[in-house]
Amino acid sequence: MATAKSIDTGEYKLFPSPRNVHRVVFEHQVFVPHPYMLIDLESYYFKGRYSLFAACRLADNKMGQLVTLELDVDEAKFKAKFVPD
């Protein structure tokens, strides 16, 4: 059984997606409160690097996913195009 190493940021407890090319927590972050939704970040065609994490928001223990992005234009693009199932 594989065990994922978590990352504690003070705001979130994160578990990296195995599909991440970059396992970095980037500056621009969007919390998605849908822990089981499939998010295909490659289909957004971002200009910069990005990563996805399973996340627990520590303030309220809300489970979800955290999309982290290198560029602010990519954050705006994700927010504009993301539609939850």
GROMACS .gro file of C-alpha atoms in nm, residues 28-32 44 46 67 69 72-84:
model
   22
   28HIS     CA    1  -0.195   3.159  -0.706
   29GLN     CA    2  -0.439   2.916  -0.548
   30VAL     CA    3  -0.802   2.821  -0.599
   31PHE     CA    4  -0.978   2.595  -0.348
   32VAL     CA    5  -1.245   2.377  -0.510
   44TYR     CA    6  -0.717   2.454  -1.976
   46PHE     CA    7  -0.236   2.735  -1.914
   67VAL     CA    8  -0.539   2.414  -0.785
   69LEU     CA    9  -0.092   2.818  -1.057
   72ASP     CA   10  -0.227   3.520  -1.223
   73VAL     CA   11  -0.368   3.509  -1.578
   74ASP     CA   12  -0.400   3.131  -1.543
   75GLU     CA   13  -0.583   3.174  -1.212
   76ALA     CA   14  -0.832   3.409  -1.380
   77LYS     CA   15  -0.872   3.166  -1.671
   78PHE     CA   16  -0.940   2.874  -1.435
   79LYS     CA   17  -1.197   3.072  -1.234
   80ALA     CA   18  -1.372   3.183  -1.554
   81LYS     CA   19  -1.386   2.839  -1.716
   82PHE     CA   20  -1.431   2.603  -1.419
   83VAL     CA   21  -1.782   2.464  -1.384
   84PRO     CA   22  -1.849   2.205  -1.110
   0.00000   0.00000   0.00000
